[in-house]
XYZ file of C-alpha atoms in Angstrom:
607
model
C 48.850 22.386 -38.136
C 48.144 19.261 -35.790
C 45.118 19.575 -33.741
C 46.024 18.771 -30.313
C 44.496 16.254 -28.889
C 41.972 17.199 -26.497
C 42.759 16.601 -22.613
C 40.073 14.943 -20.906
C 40.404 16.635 -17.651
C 39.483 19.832 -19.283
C 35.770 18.025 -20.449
C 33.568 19.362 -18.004
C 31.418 16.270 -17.876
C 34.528 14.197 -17.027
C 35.127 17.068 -14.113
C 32.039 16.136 -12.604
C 32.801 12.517 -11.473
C 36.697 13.940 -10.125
C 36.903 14.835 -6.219
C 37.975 18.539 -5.918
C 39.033 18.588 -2.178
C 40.128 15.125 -1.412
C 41.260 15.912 2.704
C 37.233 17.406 3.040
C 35.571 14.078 1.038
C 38.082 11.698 3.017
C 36.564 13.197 5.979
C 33.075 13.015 5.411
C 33.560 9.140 3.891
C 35.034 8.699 7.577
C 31.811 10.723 9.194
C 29.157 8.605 6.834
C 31.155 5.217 8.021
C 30.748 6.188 11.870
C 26.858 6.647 10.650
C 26.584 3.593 9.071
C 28.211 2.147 12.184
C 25.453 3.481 13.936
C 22.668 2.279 11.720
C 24.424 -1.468 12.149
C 24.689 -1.173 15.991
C 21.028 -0.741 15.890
C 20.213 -3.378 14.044
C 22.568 -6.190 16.224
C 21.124 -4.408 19.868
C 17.789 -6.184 19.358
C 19.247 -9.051 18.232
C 21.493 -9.458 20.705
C 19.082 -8.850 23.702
C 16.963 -11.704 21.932
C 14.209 -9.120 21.095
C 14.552 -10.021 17.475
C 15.453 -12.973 15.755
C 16.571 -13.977 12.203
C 13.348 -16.678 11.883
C 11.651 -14.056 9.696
C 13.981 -13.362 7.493
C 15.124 -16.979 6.788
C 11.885 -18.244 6.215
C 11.134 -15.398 3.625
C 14.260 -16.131 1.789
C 13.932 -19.950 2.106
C 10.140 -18.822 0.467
C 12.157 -16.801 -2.618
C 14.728 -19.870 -2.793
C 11.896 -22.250 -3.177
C 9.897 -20.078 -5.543
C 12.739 -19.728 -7.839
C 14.202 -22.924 -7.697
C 10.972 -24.299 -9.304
C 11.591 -21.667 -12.389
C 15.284 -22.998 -12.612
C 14.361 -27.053 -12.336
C 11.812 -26.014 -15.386
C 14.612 -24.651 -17.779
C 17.293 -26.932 -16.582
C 15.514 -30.439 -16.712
C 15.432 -29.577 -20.588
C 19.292 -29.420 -21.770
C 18.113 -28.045 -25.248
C 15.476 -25.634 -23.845
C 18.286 -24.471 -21.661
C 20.454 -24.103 -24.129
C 18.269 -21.557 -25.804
C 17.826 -19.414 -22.435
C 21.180 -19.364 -22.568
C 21.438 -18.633 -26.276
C 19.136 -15.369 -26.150
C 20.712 -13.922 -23.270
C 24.170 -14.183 -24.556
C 22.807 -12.839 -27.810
C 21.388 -9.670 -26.194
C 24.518 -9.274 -24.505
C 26.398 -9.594 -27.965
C 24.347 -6.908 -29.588
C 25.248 -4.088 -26.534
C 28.891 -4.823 -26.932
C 28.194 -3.899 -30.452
C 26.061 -1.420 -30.559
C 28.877 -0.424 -27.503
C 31.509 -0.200 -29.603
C 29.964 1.395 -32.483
C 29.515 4.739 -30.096
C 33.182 4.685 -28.843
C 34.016 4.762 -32.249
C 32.116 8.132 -32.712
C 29.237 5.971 -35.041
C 25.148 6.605 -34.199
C 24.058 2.898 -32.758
C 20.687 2.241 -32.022
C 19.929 0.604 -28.428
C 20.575 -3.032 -27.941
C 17.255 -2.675 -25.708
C 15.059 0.552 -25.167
C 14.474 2.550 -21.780
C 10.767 1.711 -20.872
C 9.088 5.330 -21.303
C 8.302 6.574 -18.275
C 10.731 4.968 -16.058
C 11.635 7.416 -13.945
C 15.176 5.736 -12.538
C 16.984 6.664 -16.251
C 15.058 9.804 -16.780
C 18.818 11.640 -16.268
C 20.434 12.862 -19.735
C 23.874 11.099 -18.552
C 21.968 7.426 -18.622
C 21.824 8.294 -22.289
C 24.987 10.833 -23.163
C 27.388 9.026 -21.087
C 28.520 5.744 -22.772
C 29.539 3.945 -19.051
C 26.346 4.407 -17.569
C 24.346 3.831 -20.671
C 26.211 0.541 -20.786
C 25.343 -0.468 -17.307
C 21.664 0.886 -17.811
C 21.447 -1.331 -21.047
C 23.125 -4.161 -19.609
C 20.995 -4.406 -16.419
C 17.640 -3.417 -18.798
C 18.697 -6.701 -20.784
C 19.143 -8.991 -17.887
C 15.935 -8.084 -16.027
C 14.030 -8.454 -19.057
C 15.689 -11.893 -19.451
C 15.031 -12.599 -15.921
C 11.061 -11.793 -16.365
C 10.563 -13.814 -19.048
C 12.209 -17.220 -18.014
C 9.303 -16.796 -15.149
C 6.652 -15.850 -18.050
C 8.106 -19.026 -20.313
C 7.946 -21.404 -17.800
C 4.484 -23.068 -19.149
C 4.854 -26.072 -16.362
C 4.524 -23.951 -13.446
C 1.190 -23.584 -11.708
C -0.384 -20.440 -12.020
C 0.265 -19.498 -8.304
C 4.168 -20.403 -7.941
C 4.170 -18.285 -11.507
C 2.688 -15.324 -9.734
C 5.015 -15.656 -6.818
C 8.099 -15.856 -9.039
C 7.130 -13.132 -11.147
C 6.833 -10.940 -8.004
C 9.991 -11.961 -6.319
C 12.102 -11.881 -9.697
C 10.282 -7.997 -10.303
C 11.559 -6.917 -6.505
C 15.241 -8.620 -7.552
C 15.597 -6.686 -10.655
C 13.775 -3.050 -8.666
C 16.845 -3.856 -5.890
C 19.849 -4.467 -8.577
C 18.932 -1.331 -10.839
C 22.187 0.898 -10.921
C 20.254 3.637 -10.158
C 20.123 2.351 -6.176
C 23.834 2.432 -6.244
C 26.232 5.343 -5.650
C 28.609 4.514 -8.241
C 26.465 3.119 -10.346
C 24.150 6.380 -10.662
C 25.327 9.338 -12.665
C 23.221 11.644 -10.926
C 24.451 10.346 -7.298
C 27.720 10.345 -7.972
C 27.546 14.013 -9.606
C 26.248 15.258 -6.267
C 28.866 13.169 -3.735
C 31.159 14.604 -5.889
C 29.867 18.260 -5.534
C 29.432 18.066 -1.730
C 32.874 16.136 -1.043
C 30.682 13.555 -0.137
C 28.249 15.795 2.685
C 25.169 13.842 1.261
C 26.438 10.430 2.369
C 27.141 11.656 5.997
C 23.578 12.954 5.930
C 22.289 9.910 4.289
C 23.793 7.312 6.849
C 22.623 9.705 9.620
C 18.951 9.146 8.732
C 19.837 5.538 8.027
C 20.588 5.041 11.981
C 17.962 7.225 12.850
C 14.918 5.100 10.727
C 17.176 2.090 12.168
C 16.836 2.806 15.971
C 13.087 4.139 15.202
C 12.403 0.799 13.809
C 14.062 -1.172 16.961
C 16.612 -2.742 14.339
C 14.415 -2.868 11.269
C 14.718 -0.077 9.094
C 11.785 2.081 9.282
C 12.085 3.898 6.014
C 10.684 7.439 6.161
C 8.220 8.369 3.361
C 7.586 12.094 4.275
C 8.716 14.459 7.094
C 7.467 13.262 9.719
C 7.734 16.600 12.158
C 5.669 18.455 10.162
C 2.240 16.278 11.175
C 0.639 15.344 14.408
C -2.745 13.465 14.353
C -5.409 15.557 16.249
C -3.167 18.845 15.538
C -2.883 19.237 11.593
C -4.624 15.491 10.717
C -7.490 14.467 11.926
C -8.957 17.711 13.215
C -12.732 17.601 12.070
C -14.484 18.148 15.544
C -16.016 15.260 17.480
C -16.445 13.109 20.529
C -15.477 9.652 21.707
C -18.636 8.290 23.057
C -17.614 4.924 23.798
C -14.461 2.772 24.027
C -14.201 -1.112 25.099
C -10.570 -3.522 24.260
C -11.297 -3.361 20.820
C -12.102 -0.038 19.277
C -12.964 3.873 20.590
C -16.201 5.154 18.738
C -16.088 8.852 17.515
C -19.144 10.809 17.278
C -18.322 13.959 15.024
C -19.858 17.376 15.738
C -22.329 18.724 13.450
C -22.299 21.750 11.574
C -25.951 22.148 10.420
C -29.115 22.892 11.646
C -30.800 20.103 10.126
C -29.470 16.230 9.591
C -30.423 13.310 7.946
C -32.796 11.555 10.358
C -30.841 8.134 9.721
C -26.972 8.145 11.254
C -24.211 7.398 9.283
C -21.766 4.493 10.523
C -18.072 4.220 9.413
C -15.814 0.917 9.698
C -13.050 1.564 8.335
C -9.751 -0.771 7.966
C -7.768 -1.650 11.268
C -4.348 -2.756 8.900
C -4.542 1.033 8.415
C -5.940 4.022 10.691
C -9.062 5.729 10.080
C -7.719 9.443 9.600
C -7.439 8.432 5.732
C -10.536 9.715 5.758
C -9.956 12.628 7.803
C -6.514 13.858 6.653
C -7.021 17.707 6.335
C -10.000 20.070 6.131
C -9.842 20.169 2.396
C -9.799 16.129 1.867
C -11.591 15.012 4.641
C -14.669 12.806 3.471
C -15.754 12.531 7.118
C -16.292 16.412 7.082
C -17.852 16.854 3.852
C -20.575 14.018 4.932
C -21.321 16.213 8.117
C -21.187 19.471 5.732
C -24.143 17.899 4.116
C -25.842 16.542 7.187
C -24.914 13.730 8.103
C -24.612 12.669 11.617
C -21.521 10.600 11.751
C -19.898 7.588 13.293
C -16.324 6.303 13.112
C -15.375 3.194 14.593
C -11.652 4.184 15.327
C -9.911 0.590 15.989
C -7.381 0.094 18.436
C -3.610 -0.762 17.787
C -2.842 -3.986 19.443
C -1.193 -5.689 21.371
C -0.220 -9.204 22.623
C -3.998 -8.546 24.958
C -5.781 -9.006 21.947
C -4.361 -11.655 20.761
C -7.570 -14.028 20.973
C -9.425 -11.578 18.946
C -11.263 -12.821 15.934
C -13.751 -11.298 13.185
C -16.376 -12.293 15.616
C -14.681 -9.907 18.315
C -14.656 -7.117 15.883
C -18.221 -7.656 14.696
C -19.609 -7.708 18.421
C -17.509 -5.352 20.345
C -16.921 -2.833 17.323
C -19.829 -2.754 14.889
C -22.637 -4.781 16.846
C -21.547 -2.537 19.972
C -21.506 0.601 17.714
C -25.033 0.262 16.695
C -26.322 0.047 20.324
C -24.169 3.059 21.146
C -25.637 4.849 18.331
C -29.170 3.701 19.051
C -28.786 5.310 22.810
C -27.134 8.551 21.369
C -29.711 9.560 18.507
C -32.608 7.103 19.255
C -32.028 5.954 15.818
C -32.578 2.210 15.048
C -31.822 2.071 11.822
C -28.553 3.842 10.138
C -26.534 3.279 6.783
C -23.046 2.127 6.908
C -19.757 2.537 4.982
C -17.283 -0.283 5.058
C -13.363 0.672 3.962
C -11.162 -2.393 2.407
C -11.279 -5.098 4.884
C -13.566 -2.978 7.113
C -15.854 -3.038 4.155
C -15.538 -7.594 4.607
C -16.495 -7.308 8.263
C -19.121 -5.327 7.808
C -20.179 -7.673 4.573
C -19.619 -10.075 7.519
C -21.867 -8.785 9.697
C -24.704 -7.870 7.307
C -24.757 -11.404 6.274
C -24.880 -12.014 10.503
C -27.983 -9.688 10.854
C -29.716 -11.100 8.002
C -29.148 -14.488 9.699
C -30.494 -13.414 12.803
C -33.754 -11.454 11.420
C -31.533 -7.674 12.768
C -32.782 -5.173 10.248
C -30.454 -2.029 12.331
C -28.193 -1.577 9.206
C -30.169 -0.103 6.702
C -28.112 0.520 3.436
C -24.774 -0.171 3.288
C -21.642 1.329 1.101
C -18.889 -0.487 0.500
C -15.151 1.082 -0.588
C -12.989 -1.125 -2.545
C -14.393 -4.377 -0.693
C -13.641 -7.735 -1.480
C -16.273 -10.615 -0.920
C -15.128 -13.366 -3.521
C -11.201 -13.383 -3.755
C -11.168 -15.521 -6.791
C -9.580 -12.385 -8.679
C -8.021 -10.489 -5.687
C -5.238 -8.506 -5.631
C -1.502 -8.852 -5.761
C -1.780 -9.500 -2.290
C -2.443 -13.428 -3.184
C 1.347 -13.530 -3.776
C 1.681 -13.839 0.039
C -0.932 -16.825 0.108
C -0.765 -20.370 0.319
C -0.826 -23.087 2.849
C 2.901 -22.930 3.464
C 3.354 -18.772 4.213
C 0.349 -18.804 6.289
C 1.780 -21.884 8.938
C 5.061 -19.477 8.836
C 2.748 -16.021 9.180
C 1.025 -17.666 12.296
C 4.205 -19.532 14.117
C 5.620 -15.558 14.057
C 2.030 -14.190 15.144
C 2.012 -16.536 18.173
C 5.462 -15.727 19.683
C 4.173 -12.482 20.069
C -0.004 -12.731 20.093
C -0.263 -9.715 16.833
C 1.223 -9.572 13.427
C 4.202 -6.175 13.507
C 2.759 -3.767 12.000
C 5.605 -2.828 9.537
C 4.658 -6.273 8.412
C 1.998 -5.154 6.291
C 3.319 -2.005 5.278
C 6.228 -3.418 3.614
C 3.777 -5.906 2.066
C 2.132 -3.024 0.415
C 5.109 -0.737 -0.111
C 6.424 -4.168 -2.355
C 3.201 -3.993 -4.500
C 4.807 -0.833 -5.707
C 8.410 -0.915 -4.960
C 9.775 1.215 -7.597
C 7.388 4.575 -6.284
C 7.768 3.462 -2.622
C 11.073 1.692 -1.875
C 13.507 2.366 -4.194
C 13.003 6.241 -4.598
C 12.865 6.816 -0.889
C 15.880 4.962 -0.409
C 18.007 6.803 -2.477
C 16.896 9.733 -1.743
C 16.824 9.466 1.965
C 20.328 7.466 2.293
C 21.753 8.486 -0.445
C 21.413 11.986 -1.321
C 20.628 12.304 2.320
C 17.868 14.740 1.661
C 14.496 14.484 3.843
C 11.220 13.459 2.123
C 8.685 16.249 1.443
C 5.730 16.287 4.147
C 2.761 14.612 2.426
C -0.299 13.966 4.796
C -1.344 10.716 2.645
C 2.454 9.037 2.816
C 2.403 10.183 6.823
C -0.643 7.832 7.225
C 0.744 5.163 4.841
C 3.548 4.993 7.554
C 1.376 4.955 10.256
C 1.261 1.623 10.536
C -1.342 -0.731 13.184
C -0.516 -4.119 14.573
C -2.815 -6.675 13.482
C -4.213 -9.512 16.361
C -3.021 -13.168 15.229
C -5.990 -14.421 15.836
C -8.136 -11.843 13.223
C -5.478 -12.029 10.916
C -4.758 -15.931 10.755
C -9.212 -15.943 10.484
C -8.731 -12.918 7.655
C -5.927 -15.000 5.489
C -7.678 -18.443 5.610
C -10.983 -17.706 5.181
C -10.672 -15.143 2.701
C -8.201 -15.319 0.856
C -7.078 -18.975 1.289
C -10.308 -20.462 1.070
C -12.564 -17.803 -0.331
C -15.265 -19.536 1.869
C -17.737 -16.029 2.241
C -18.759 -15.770 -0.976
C -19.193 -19.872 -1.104
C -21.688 -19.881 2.285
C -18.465 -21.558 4.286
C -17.487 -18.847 6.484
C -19.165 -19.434 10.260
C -19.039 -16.672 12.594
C -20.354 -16.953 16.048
C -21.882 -20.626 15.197
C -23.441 -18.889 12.016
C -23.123 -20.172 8.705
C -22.874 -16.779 6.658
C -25.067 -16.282 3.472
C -24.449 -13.272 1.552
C -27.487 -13.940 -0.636
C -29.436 -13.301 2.683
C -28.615 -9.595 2.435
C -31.607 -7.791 0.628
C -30.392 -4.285 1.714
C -30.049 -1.591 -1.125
C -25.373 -1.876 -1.040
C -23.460 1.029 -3.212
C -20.515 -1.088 -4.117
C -16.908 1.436 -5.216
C -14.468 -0.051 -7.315
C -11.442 2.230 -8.137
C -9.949 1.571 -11.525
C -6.010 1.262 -10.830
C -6.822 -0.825 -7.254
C -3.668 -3.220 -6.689
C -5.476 -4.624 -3.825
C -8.983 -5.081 -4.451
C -9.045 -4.878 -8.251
C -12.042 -3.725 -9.511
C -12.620 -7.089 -12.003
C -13.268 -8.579 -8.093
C -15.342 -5.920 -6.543
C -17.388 -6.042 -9.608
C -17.445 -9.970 -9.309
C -18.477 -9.569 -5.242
C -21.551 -7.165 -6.062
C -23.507 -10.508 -7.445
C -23.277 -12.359 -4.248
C -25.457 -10.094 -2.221
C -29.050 -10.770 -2.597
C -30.514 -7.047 -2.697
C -30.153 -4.192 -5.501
C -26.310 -3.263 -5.644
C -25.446 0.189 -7.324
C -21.860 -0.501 -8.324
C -19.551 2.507 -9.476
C -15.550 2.766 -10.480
C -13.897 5.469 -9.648
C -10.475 6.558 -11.250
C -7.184 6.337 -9.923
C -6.395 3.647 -7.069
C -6.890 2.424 -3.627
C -6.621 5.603 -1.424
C -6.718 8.472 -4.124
C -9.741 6.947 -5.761
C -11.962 6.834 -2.758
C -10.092 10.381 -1.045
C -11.060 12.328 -4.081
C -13.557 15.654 -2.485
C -15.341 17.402 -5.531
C -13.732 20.673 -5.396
C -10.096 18.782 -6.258
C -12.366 18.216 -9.616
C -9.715 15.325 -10.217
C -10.299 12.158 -11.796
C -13.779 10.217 -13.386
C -16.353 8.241 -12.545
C -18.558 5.155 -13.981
C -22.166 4.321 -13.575
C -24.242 1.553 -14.942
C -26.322 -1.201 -15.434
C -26.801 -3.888 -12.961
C -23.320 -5.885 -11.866
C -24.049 -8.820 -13.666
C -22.163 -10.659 -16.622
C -18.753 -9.471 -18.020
C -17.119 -6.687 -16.290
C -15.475 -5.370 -18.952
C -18.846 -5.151 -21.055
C -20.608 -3.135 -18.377
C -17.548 -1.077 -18.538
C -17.935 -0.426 -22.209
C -21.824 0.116 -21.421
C -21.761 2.489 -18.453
C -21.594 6.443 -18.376
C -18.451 8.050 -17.783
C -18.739 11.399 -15.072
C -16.012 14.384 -15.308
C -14.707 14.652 -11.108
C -15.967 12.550 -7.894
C -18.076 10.187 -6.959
C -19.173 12.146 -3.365
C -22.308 13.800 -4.765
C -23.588 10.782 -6.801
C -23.327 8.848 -3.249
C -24.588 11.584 -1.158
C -27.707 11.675 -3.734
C -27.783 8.026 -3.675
C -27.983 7.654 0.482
C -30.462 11.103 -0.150
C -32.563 8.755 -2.486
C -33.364 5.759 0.276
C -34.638 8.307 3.345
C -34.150 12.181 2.743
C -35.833 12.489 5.899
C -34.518 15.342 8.241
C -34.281 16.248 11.731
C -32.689 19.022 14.466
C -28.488 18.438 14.958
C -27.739 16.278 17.273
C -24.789 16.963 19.479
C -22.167 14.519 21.024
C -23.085 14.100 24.659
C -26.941 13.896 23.725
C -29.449 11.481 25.876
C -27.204 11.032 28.555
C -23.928 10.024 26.744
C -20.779 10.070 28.723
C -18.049 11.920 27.261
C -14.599 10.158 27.237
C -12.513 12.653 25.121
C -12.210 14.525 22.254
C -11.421 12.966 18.787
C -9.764 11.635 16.976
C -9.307 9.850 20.364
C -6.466 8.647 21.595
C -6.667 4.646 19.986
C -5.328 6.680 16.946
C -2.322 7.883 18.241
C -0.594 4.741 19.409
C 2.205 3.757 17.458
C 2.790 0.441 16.175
């Protein structure tokens, strides 16, 4: 007997992708357009009332045009070496109509290009099982590849228009990838499917909601942000503000023992970020774990500006937030001397400043710490992609129309660095599956975003990154030519292993500029999770060694690797230079005015 032939209606998997209540999904496509009508409104209202302008935009995408252009004149001014791009793309494309055909056939057919392991956007079963949307995986896999290496060919291109290219053809291909798409994405269009198409009305909810948030740019949310409140569930460790002037508030934390460390502990951390990074919860706060083990403790907490800063500079911040700090300290514990910790760019104005003190015979700042710090930016981060002469003059004619770089700005800089864990994921999920992010403290912060004064910024870009002119002697602050080698103080220099923006090849290559004994130690992991790492999370490694001298990655192979965090090997090392205790003091000692309690309230300003 025949076999019948099998209906494909009946195949489950096929039922997946088929509407099952067309009235309810024609419904909810109606409700989701409304939304999305929404979302748009929000972005034109700004735009219309002349609060926002397309400037930014078109210079960014003049920037790409230019960038890419240069990659295209390269393979096109060579007809036979653009015959051959041609050639292997085409060819590529020939083998996955194959190796296509072969599998609608019913025949086994190896890839015409393999998944990258690990890549989380085709970890569904139906990106492999289900010939369509293996196609369009394999086809887009192929032409992305292609794509990054016409950029990695391109042997005339200078080294810095190949980095830029590189980056802008990488956040292309992380925007194109079928999994961003609804019916592109197996897994997206299996769920519209199920919920007659609830998820998208969801999804373009949010999408005007993070659209009016962000005053008509999308303010993509990262984590849930009603589950946190700075001073209620972040930033709690119990303190004082004991001073405040235009340009920061300082905190002066409670202590919990009897005894302290006779010499105060200073913290300047980064003002393109806020300072509860270090204060998230009770079980990952560094701040409280360095008063746990008596230390009396400082936080310069900076303030979010706006266009009334405008005309502040590095020298601002050195004078009226750490220079200004250290008298306020001084008159609270009758301390003159104290070590400091400097965080990312915190960590260059306080290199800054110690190379200021030096100048000027100041001895205040004892020891100092520096967290993923950059002094030389030959080998800086990816952040270079977003330097040269050109995007600065565009950075600073935006900066001066409104006296402060937007904070969402830099956060999108950053969230690019890693597109495909920040963007792309978030974005689907949010807007597409219309599902809310998980609270997480640490992604709250990262979208907690500060303004940044033109005036500090445009001095930050030029002369560090630009011209590299601290580690060179160049940089003049306050009429003072700045020496580095001028700073004999004993510096603990952390490096984190997987830093993106202050790779660890550069802090490493910044220890050798200071003049005085530097202890420098890599931690695992990156940026924030290599520094926020408290001992009992027993996460992660550390390395010690020799002198920072030579090749890094010879010390590297040289130097001791340590199971869990770095905290203890610091607090042993700050132990090591004056162990010398005294009674608590309390906020409020020697006369000290009281302003509020912290965190403060610089903190909480939104950007």
């Amino acid at each position: 007997m025949t076999e019948k032939p099998k209906d494909p209606l009946r195949d489950n998997r096929l039922l997946e992708y088929i509407v099952q209540n067309p009235e309810v999904f024609a419904n909810n496509l109606a409700r989701a357009a409304e939304e999305a009508g929404r979302a748009f409104a929000a972005y034109i209202k700004p735009r219309e009332e002349g609060r926002r302008g397309g400037d930014d935009a078109n210079d960014e995408i003049a920037e790409i045009v230019r960038t890419l252009s240069k990659v295209g004149e390269y393979w096109l001014s060579d007809p036979e070496r653009a015959l051959q791009a041609q050639t292997k793309l085409w060819t590529n494309y020939m083998n996955l109509w194959s190796s296509s055909l072969q599998r609608m056939q019913g025949h086994d057919a190896t890839p015409a290009v393999e998944t990258p392991s690990g890549d989380k956007r085709f970890a569904g079963e139906d990106w492999e099982q289900n010939q369509f949307f293996d196609f369009l995986k394999q086809f887009y896999l192929i032409t992305s590849n292609w794509a990054q290496q016409m950029v990695t060919d391109a042997a005339e291109l200078d080294p810095h228009t190949k980095r830029k290219a590189d980056f802008y053809v990488q956040q292309l291909s992380n925007a194109v990838s079928p999994s961003n798409f609804l019916l592109t994405n197996p897994e997206l269009l299996k769920e519209t499917v199920q919920s007659d198409g609830e998820n998208l009305v969801r999804g373009m909810r949010m999408l005007a909601e993070d659209m009016i948030a962000g005053d008509g740019e999308l303010k993509m949310r990262q984590s849930d942000a009603k589950k946190f409140k700075v001073g209620e569930n972040l930033a709690v460790t119990p303190g004082k503000v004991i001073f405040q002037n235009e340009v920061c508030q300082l905190i002066q934390y409670a202590p919990i023992t009897e005894k302290v460390l006779k010499r105060p502990l200073l913290i300047v951390p980064p003002w393109i970020n806020k300072f509860y990074v270090l204060d998230l919860n009770p079980e990952k706060s560094f701040i409280r774990w360095a008063v746990e083990r008596g230390q009396t403790v400082f936080v310069i907490s900076w303030v979010n500006p706006d266009e009334r800063q405008a005309g502040k500079s590095f020298e601002h911040y050195m004078k009226e937030g750490i220079l200004e700090a250290l008298n306020k300290i001084e008159a609270a514990t009758g301390e003159k001397k104290v070590n400091a910790i400097g965080y990312c760019v915190g960590g260059t104005l306080l290199s800054v400043t110690l190379a200021y003190l030096a100048a000027k015979k100041d001895t205040r700042i004892a020891s100092a710490t520096l967290f993923t710090t950059q002094v030389d930016f030959t080998h800086a981060g990816e952040l270079k992609i977003f330097v040269d002469e050109e995007q600065i003059k565009a950075l600073e004619k935006r900066m001066e129309k409104r006296g402060y770089l937007e904070g969402s700005k830099m956060t999108n800089a950053f969230n690019m660095l890693r597109s495909n864990d920040l963007i792309w994921p978030y974005f689907v999920n949010n807007y597409m599956r219309g599902k809310e992010p998980f609270p997480f403290d640490l992604l709250y912060w990262n979208s907690d975003s500060t303004r940044m004064p033109a005036a500090n910024h445009s001095f930050y870009m030029r002369n560090c990154y630009l011209e590299n002119n601290l580690c060179c002697g160049k940089m003049v602050v306050d009429d003072v030519c700045l020496d580095l080698s001028k700073v004999k103080i004993p510096i603990y220099n952390l490096a984190t292993r997987e830093d993106h923006i202050a790779p660890a090849l550069s802090v490493f290559t910044g220890s050798a500029h200071f003049g005085g004994p530097v202890q420098f130690v890599m931690s695992g992991s990156g940026h924030i999770a290599g520094v926020i790492n408290p001992p009992h999370k027993n996460k992660y490694q550390y390395w010690t060694g020799g002198a920072p001298q030579g090749d890094f990655e010879e010390w590297l192979t040289k130097a001791d690797q340590h199971p869990g965090s770095w905290w203890p090997h610091w607090q042993s090392w700050i132990e090591s230079l004056n162990n010398t205790q005294v009674p608590a003091r309390q906020p409020g000692d020697n006369g000290i005015e009281i302003i509020e309690d912290a965190p403060g309230s610089y903190v909480k300003t939104k950007a």
